[in-house]
């Protein structure tokens, strides 16, 4: 009878391990797809941010060049007494003043746009962290579940369920936008 009881207990344990492994593996696979999509979006946001900051720097350079040209035109106008050139200097001054206004406006817009990309990246990184923590905890759960089957230990399977439960919680938080994100753990894993 002891052999039958032991075999029955092992069968129940093995069945529980099998169900645990299947459920956690399916959830892990679905979460991995979402996590990979977030990482791709993060890469795009980072590239857009870098491009926008480069464009911002270009506009600021053009702004400084226009300010310098304006300053030079004003100096030349002030030092040149030729009446024929005064209209030309006045036209150049207006052109450079308009360019300065344009570049100041475009620079401010680009700065805000770049900050928006950075904010978007940070928001996606928050959810990426959740999926990363989910992935780690689910991997631990699968490993512990496998060991529990090898050593026929229900306590280890319970530990796998706890780890898997937290892994699922982190994954659901990533999918549903919940604010479940222990910063200390994210910092530890970063």
PDB file of C-alpha atoms in Angstrom:
ATOM      1  CA  UNK A   1       0.000   0.000   0.000  1.00  0.00           C
ATOM      2  CA  UNK A   2       2.836   2.386   0.709  1.00  0.00           C
ATOM      3  CA  UNK A   3       4.096   1.925  -2.819  1.00  0.00           C
ATOM      4  CA  UNK A   4       0.636   2.652  -4.248  1.00  0.00           C
ATOM      5  CA  UNK A   5       0.215   5.723  -2.044  1.00  0.00           C
ATOM      6  CA  UNK A   6       3.664   6.965  -2.966  1.00  0.00           C
ATOM      7  CA  UNK A   7       2.985   6.341  -6.684  1.00  0.00           C
ATOM      8  CA  UNK A   8      -0.378   8.112  -6.445  1.00  0.00           C
ATOM      9  CA  UNK A   9       1.210  11.059  -4.657  1.00  0.00           C
ATOM     10  CA  UNK A  10       3.981  11.239  -7.272  1.00  0.00           C
ATOM     11  CA  UNK A  11       1.392  11.124 -10.053  1.00  0.00           C
ATOM     12  CA  UNK A  12      -0.575  14.008  -8.474  1.00  0.00           C
ATOM     13  CA  UNK A  13       2.674  15.962  -8.007  1.00  0.00           C
ATOM     14  CA  UNK A  14       3.792  15.279 -11.573  1.00  0.00           C
ATOM     15  CA  UNK A  15       0.367  16.308 -12.897  1.00  0.00           C
ATOM     16  CA  UNK A  16       0.487  19.519 -10.845  1.00  0.00           C
ATOM     17  CA  UNK A  17       4.004  20.218 -12.123  1.00  0.00           C
ATOM     18  CA  UNK A  18       2.941  19.568 -15.707  1.00  0.00           C
ATOM     19  CA  UNK A  19      -0.046  21.925 -15.435  1.00  0.00           C
ATOM     20  CA  UNK A  20       2.131  24.552 -13.754  1.00  0.00           C
ATOM     21  CA  UNK A  21       4.785  24.311 -16.461  1.00  0.00           C
ATOM     22  CA  UNK A  22       2.240  24.556 -19.279  1.00  0.00           C
ATOM     23  CA  UNK A  23       0.373  27.539 -17.811  1.00  0.00           C
ATOM     24  CA  UNK A  24       3.518  29.459 -16.899  1.00  0.00           C
ATOM     25  CA  UNK A  25       5.180  28.690 -20.245  1.00  0.00           C
ATOM     26  CA  UNK A  26       2.156  29.910 -22.218  1.00  0.00           C
ATOM     27  CA  UNK A  27       1.938  33.099 -20.165  1.00  0.00           C
ATOM     28  CA  UNK A  28       5.686  33.585 -20.486  1.00  0.00           C
ATOM     29  CA  UNK A  29       5.534  33.197 -24.288  1.00  0.00           C
ATOM     30  CA  UNK A  30       2.699  35.710 -24.647  1.00  0.00           C
ATOM     31  CA  UNK A  31       4.464  38.154 -22.328  1.00  0.00           C
ATOM     32  CA  UNK A  32       7.672  37.772 -24.337  1.00  0.00           C
ATOM     33  CA  UNK A  33       5.900  38.914 -27.507  1.00  0.00           C
ATOM     34  CA  UNK A  34       4.567  42.010 -25.746  1.00  0.00           C
ATOM     35  CA  UNK A  35       7.959  42.695 -24.150  1.00  0.00           C
ATOM     36  CA  UNK A  36       9.718  42.439 -27.512  1.00  0.00           C
ATOM     37  CA  UNK A  37       7.220  44.880 -29.034  1.00  0.00           C
ATOM     38  CA  UNK A  38       7.839  47.318 -26.192  1.00  0.00           C
ATOM     39  CA  UNK A  39      11.595  47.024 -26.692  1.00  0.00           C
ATOM     40  CA  UNK A  40      11.178  47.773 -30.408  1.00  0.00           C
ATOM     41  CA  UNK A  41       9.049  50.811 -29.596  1.00  0.00           C
ATOM     42  CA  UNK A  42      11.659  51.922 -27.055  1.00  0.00           C
ATOM     43  CA  UNK A  43      14.386  51.644 -29.678  1.00  0.00           C
ATOM     44  CA  UNK A  44      12.302  53.729 -32.084  1.00  0.00           C
ATOM     45  CA  UNK A  45      11.589  56.344 -29.409  1.00  0.00           C
ATOM     46  CA  UNK A  46      15.296  56.533 -28.568  1.00  0.00           C
ATOM     47  CA  UNK A  47      16.215  56.910 -32.256  1.00  0.00           C
ATOM     48  CA  UNK A  48      13.544  59.600 -32.683  1.00  0.00           C
ATOM     49  CA  UNK A  49      14.831  61.368 -29.586  1.00  0.00           C
ATOM     50  CA  UNK A  50      18.412  61.332 -30.844  1.00  0.00           C
ATOM     51  CA  UNK A  51      17.333  62.540 -34.289  1.00  0.00           C
ATOM     52  CA  UNK A  52      15.249  65.320 -32.778  1.00  0.00           C
ATOM     53  CA  UNK A  53      18.030  66.444 -30.460  1.00  0.00           C
ATOM     54  CA  UNK A  54      20.390  66.504 -33.463  1.00  0.00           C
ATOM     55  CA  UNK A  55      17.891  68.600 -35.393  1.00  0.00           C
ATOM     56  CA  UNK A  56      17.547  70.865 -32.344  1.00  0.00           C
ATOM     57  CA  UNK A  57      21.312  71.331 -32.216  1.00  0.00           C
ATOM     58  CA  UNK A  58      21.326  72.132 -35.925  1.00  0.00           C
ATOM     59  CA  UNK A  59      18.649  74.799 -35.443  1.00  0.00           C
ATOM     60  CA  UNK A  60      20.540  76.273 -32.503  1.00  0.00           C
ATOM     61  CA  UNK A  61      23.675  76.443 -34.646  1.00  0.00           C
ATOM     62  CA  UNK A  62      21.746  78.178 -37.412  1.00  0.00           C
ATOM     63  CA  UNK A  63      20.326  80.540 -34.803  1.00  0.00           C
ATOM     64  CA  UNK A  64      23.800  81.449 -33.581  1.00  0.00           C
ATOM     65  CA  UNK A  65      25.010  81.936 -37.146  1.00  0.00           C
ATOM     66  CA  UNK A  66      22.070  84.234 -37.882  1.00  0.00           C
ATOM     67  CA  UNK A  67      22.708  86.179 -34.684  1.00  0.00           C
ATOM     68  CA  UNK A  68      26.347  86.564 -35.697  1.00  0.00           C
ATOM     69  CA  UNK A  69      25.406  87.643 -39.225  1.00  0.00           C
ATOM     70  CA  UNK A  70      22.935  90.166 -37.798  1.00  0.00           C
ATOM     71  CA  UNK A  71      25.577  91.555 -35.489  1.00  0.00           C
ATOM     72  CA  UNK A  72      28.047  91.865 -38.370  1.00  0.00           C
ATOM     73  CA  UNK A  73      25.469  93.531 -40.618  1.00  0.00           C
ATOM     74  CA  UNK A  74      24.651  96.070 -37.910  1.00  0.00           C
ATOM     75  CA  UNK A  75      28.351  96.792 -37.380  1.00  0.00           C
ATOM     76  CA  UNK A  76      28.946  97.213 -41.101  1.00  0.00           C
ATOM     77  CA  UNK A  77      25.889  99.417 -41.437  1.00  0.00           C
ATOM     78  CA  UNK A  78      27.068 101.589 -38.563  1.00  0.00           C
ATOM     79  CA  UNK A  79      30.593 101.941 -39.932  1.00  0.00           C
ATOM     80  CA  UNK A  80      29.762 102.328 -43.610  1.00  0.00           C
ATOM     81  CA  UNK A  81      28.581 105.799 -44.617  1.00  0.00           C
ATOM     82  CA  UNK A  82      27.698 104.791 -48.188  1.00  0.00           C
ATOM     83  CA  UNK A  83      24.024 105.628 -48.813  1.00  0.00           C
ATOM     84  CA  UNK A  84      23.698 103.050 -51.594  1.00  0.00           C
ATOM     85  CA  UNK A  85      24.546 100.220 -49.201  1.00  0.00           C
ATOM     86  CA  UNK A  86      22.201 101.289 -46.379  1.00  0.00           C
ATOM     87  CA  UNK A  87      19.163  99.668 -48.029  1.00  0.00           C
ATOM     88  CA  UNK A  88      21.134  96.480 -48.577  1.00  0.00           C
ATOM     89  CA  UNK A  89      22.244  96.418 -44.925  1.00  0.00           C
ATOM     90  CA  UNK A  90      18.694  97.140 -43.746  1.00  0.00           C
ATOM     91  CA  UNK A  91      17.391  94.252 -45.849  1.00  0.00           C
ATOM     92  CA  UNK A  92      20.043  91.901 -44.463  1.00  0.00           C
ATOM     93  CA  UNK A  93      19.230  92.973 -40.910  1.00  0.00           C
ATOM     94  CA  UNK A  94      15.528  92.203 -41.432  1.00  0.00           C
ATOM     95  CA  UNK A  95      16.391  88.843 -43.020  1.00  0.00           C
ATOM     96  CA  UNK A  96      18.593  87.844 -40.103  1.00  0.00           C
ATOM     97  CA  UNK A  97      16.061  89.068 -37.520  1.00  0.00           C
ATOM     98  CA  UNK A  98      13.377  86.945 -39.197  1.00  0.00           C
ATOM     99  CA  UNK A  99      15.739  83.963 -39.262  1.00  0.00           C
ATOM    100  CA  UNK A 100      16.468  84.411 -35.556  1.00  0.00           C
ATOM    101  CA  UNK A 101      12.742  84.449 -34.715  1.00  0.00           C
ATOM    102  CA  UNK A 102      12.203  81.364 -36.895  1.00  0.00           C
ATOM    103  CA  UNK A 103      15.089  79.380 -35.381  1.00  0.00           C
ATOM    104  CA  UNK A 104      14.137  80.315 -31.818  1.00  0.00           C
ATOM    105  CA  UNK A 105      10.597  79.063 -32.440  1.00  0.00           C
ATOM    106  CA  UNK A 106      11.740  75.866 -34.188  1.00  0.00           C
ATOM    107  CA  UNK A 107      14.350  75.180 -31.500  1.00  0.00           C
ATOM    108  CA  UNK A 108      11.746  75.434 -28.747  1.00  0.00           C
ATOM    109  CA  UNK A 109       9.396  73.103 -30.654  1.00  0.00           C
ATOM    110  CA  UNK A 110      12.157  70.574 -31.268  1.00  0.00           C
ATOM    111  CA  UNK A 111      13.216  70.676 -27.636  1.00  0.00           C
ATOM    112  CA  UNK A 112       9.663  69.862 -26.528  1.00  0.00           C
ATOM    113  CA  UNK A 113       9.382  67.119 -29.144  1.00  0.00           C
ATOM    114  CA  UNK A 114      12.666  65.538 -27.992  1.00  0.00           C
ATOM    115  CA  UNK A 115      11.550  65.705 -24.358  1.00  0.00           C
ATOM    116  CA  UNK A 116       8.316  63.978 -25.397  1.00  0.00           C
ATOM    117  CA  UNK A 117      10.272  61.117 -26.967  1.00  0.00           C
ATOM    118  CA  UNK A 118      12.365  60.805 -23.810  1.00  0.00           C
ATOM    119  CA  UNK A 119       9.206  60.700 -21.681  1.00  0.00           C
ATOM    120  CA  UNK A 120       7.678  58.082 -23.961  1.00  0.00           C
ATOM    121  CA  UNK A 121      10.861  56.016 -23.688  1.00  0.00           C
ATOM    122  CA  UNK A 122      10.779  56.212 -19.885  1.00  0.00           C
ATOM    123  CA  UNK A 123       7.126  55.149 -19.778  1.00  0.00           C
ATOM    124  CA  UNK A 124       7.817  52.170 -22.023  1.00  0.00           C
ATOM    125  CA  UNK A 125      10.896  51.278 -19.980  1.00  0.00           C
ATOM    126  CA  UNK A 126       8.690  51.108 -16.880  1.00  0.00           C
ATOM    127  CA  UNK A 127       6.546  48.413 -18.544  1.00  0.00           C
ATOM    128  CA  UNK A 128       9.597  46.706 -20.011  1.00  0.00           C
ATOM    129  CA  UNK A 129      10.930  46.387 -16.456  1.00  0.00           C
ATOM    130  CA  UNK A 130       7.661  44.747 -15.422  1.00  0.00           C
ATOM    131  CA  UNK A 131       7.940  42.197 -18.220  1.00  0.00           C
ATOM    132  CA  UNK A 132      11.604  41.576 -17.413  1.00  0.00           C
ATOM    133  CA  UNK A 133      10.750  40.913 -13.763  1.00  0.00           C
ATOM    134  CA  UNK A 134       7.885  38.690 -14.879  1.00  0.00           C
ATOM    135  CA  UNK A 135      10.200  36.741 -17.163  1.00  0.00           C
ATOM    136  CA  UNK A 136      12.779  36.252 -14.393  1.00  0.00           C
ATOM    137  CA  UNK A 137      10.240  35.115 -11.815  1.00  0.00           C
ATOM    138  CA  UNK A 138       8.518  32.779 -14.278  1.00  0.00           C
ATOM    139  CA  UNK A 139      11.869  31.236 -15.255  1.00  0.00           C
ATOM    140  CA  UNK A 140      12.627  30.666 -11.563  1.00  0.00           C
ATOM    141  CA  UNK A 141       9.175  29.146 -11.106  1.00  0.00           C
ATOM    142  CA  UNK A 142       9.688  26.756 -14.014  1.00  0.00           C
ATOM    143  CA  UNK A 143      13.092  25.671 -12.727  1.00  0.00           C
ATOM    144  CA  UNK A 144      11.808  25.119  -9.190  1.00  0.00           C
ATOM    145  CA  UNK A 145       8.773  23.225 -10.516  1.00  0.00           C
ATOM    146  CA  UNK A 146      11.036  20.932 -12.505  1.00  0.00           C
ATOM    147  CA  UNK A 147      13.203  20.268  -9.457  1.00  0.00           C
ATOM    148  CA  UNK A 148      10.099  19.598  -7.356  1.00  0.00           C
ATOM    149  CA  UNK A 149       9.135  16.825  -9.789  1.00  0.00           C
ATOM    150  CA  UNK A 150      12.635  15.350  -9.669  1.00  0.00           C
ATOM    151  CA  UNK A 151      12.794  15.236  -5.867  1.00  0.00           C
ATOM    152  CA  UNK A 152       9.049  14.634  -5.355  1.00  0.00           C
ATOM    153  CA  UNK A 153       8.616  17.651  -3.081  1.00  0.00           C
ATOM    154  CA  UNK A 154       5.310  19.509  -2.813  1.00  0.00           C
ATOM    155  CA  UNK A 155       6.931  22.309  -0.832  1.00  0.00           C
ATOM    156  CA  UNK A 156       9.170  23.168  -3.784  1.00  0.00           C
ATOM    157  CA  UNK A 157       6.138  23.158  -6.065  1.00  0.00           C
ATOM    158  CA  UNK A 158       4.467  25.594  -3.671  1.00  0.00           C
ATOM    159  CA  UNK A 159       7.529  27.815  -3.923  1.00  0.00           C
ATOM    160  CA  UNK A 160       7.272  27.586  -7.712  1.00  0.00           C
ATOM    161  CA  UNK A 161       3.626  28.662  -7.500  1.00  0.00           C
ATOM    162  CA  UNK A 162       4.538  31.679  -5.359  1.00  0.00           C
ATOM    163  CA  UNK A 163       7.298  32.721  -7.765  1.00  0.00           C
ATOM    164  CA  UNK A 164       5.014  32.060 -10.729  1.00  0.00           C
ATOM    165  CA  UNK A 165       2.202  34.035  -9.106  1.00  0.00           C
ATOM    166  CA  UNK A 166       4.431  37.075  -8.736  1.00  0.00           C
ATOM    167  CA  UNK A 167       5.674  36.549 -12.296  1.00  0.00           C
ATOM    168  CA  UNK A 168       2.104  36.536 -13.580  1.00  0.00           C
ATOM    169  CA  UNK A 169       1.325  39.613 -11.455  1.00  0.00           C
ATOM    170  CA  UNK A 170       4.239  41.515 -12.996  1.00  0.00           C
ATOM    171  CA  UNK A 171       3.225  40.360 -16.472  1.00  0.00           C
ATOM    172  CA  UNK A 172      -0.387  41.403 -15.978  1.00  0.00           C
ATOM    173  CA  UNK A 173       0.834  44.743 -14.634  1.00  0.00           C
ATOM    174  CA  UNK A 174       2.748  45.248 -17.864  1.00  0.00           C
ATOM    175  CA  UNK A 175      -0.217  44.275 -20.027  1.00  0.00           C
ATOM    176  CA  UNK A 176      -2.815  46.257 -18.099  1.00  0.00           C
ATOM    177  CA  UNK A 177      -0.720  49.285 -17.175  1.00  0.00           C
ATOM    178  CA  UNK A 178      -0.859  48.686 -13.442  1.00  0.00           C
ATOM    179  CA  UNK A 179       1.584  50.607 -11.277  1.00  0.00           C
ATOM    180  CA  UNK A 180       3.064  47.488  -9.689  1.00  0.00           C
ATOM    181  CA  UNK A 181       6.789  48.163 -10.059  1.00  0.00           C
ATOM    182  CA  UNK A 182       9.150  47.785  -7.114  1.00  0.00           C
ATOM    183  CA  UNK A 183      11.835  50.326  -7.934  1.00  0.00           C
ATOM    184  CA  UNK A 184      14.415  48.611  -5.758  1.00  0.00           C
ATOM    185  CA  UNK A 185      14.011  45.387  -7.727  1.00  0.00           C
ATOM    186  CA  UNK A 186      14.184  47.194 -11.063  1.00  0.00           C
ATOM    187  CA  UNK A 187      17.331  48.971  -9.895  1.00  0.00           C
ATOM    188  CA  UNK A 188      18.820  45.678  -8.713  1.00  0.00           C
ATOM    189  CA  UNK A 189      18.158  44.035 -12.067  1.00  0.00           C
ATOM    190  CA  UNK A 190      19.269  47.039 -14.149  1.00  0.00           C
TER     191      UNK A 190
END
